[in-house]
Coordinates of C-alpha atoms in Angstrom, one line a residue:
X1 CA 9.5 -5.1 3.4
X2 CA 8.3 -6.1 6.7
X3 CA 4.7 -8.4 6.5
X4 CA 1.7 -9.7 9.0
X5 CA -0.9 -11.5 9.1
X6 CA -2.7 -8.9 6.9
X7 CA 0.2 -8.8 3.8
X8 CA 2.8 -6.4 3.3
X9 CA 2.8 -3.3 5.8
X10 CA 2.2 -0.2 3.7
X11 CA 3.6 2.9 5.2
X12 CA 4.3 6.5 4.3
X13 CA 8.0 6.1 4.4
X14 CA 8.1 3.1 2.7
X15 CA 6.0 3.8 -0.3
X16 CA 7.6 7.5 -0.5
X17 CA 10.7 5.3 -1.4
X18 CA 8.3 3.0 -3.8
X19 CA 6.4 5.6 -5.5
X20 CA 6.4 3.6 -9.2
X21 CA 6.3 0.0 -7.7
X22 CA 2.9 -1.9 -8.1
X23 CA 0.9 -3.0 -5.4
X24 CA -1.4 -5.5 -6.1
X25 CA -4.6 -7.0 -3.7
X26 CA -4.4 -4.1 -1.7
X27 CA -6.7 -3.1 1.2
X28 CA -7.6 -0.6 3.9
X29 CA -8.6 -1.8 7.7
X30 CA -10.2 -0.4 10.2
X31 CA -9.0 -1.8 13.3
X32 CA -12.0 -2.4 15.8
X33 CA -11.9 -1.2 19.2
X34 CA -11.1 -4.5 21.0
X35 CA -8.4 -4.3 18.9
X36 CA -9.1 -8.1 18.6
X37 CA -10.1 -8.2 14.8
X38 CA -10.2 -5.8 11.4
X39 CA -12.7 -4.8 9.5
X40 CA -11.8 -3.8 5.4
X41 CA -12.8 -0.3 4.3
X42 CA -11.6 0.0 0.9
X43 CA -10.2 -2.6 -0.8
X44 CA -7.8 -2.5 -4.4
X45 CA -7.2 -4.3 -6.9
X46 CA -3.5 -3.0 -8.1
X47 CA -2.2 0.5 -6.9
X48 CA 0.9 2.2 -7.6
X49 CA 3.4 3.0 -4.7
X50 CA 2.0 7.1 -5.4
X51 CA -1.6 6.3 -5.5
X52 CA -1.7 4.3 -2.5
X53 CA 0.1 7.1 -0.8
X54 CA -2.1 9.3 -2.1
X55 CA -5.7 7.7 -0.8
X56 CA -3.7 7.2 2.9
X57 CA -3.8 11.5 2.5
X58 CA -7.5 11.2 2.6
X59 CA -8.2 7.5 4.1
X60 CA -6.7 8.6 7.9
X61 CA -6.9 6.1 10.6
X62 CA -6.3 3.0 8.5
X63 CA -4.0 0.4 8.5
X64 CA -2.7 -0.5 4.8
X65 CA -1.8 -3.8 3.4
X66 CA -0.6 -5.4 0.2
X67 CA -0.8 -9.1 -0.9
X68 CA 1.9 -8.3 -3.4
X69 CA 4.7 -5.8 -4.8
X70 CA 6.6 -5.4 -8.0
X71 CA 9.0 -2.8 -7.7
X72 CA 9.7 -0.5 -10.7
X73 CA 12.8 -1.0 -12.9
X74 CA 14.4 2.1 -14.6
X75 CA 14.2 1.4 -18.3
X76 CA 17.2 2.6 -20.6
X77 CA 15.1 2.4 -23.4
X78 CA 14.4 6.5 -22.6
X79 CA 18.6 6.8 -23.3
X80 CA 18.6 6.4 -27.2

């Protein structure tokens, strides 16, 4: 997963392929027009992969940005 100075980049691709992982401190900037700084629109505490997705759908314009991600592990438990 690629980072910056604002966490881990949170794209449509990416979370399409992370749509049960858990993203935690996550946040929604509104670059200013200078480009020079960000200002934070929405701000998360813990998202899945699908609902972050999900509020970029209706959030448009925003750069997205995790602190943290725990990617989802297929349980067998379901098998038996």
């Amino acid at each position: 997963m690629k980072r910056d100075v604002f966490g881990i980049c949170l794209s449509k691709s990416m979370l399409s392929n992370n749509l049960k992982s858990t993203f935690t401190h996550v946040r929604a900037y509104e670059m200013d027009k200078t480009h020079e700084g960000a200002v934070v629109k929405h701000a998360f505490p813990q998202l899945s992969g699908e609902e972050v997705l999900e509020s970029m759908q209706t959030k448009k314009r925003l750069v997205w940005r995790a602190g943290f991600c725990c990617h989802a592990c297929e349980s067998n438990l379901n098998r038996y």
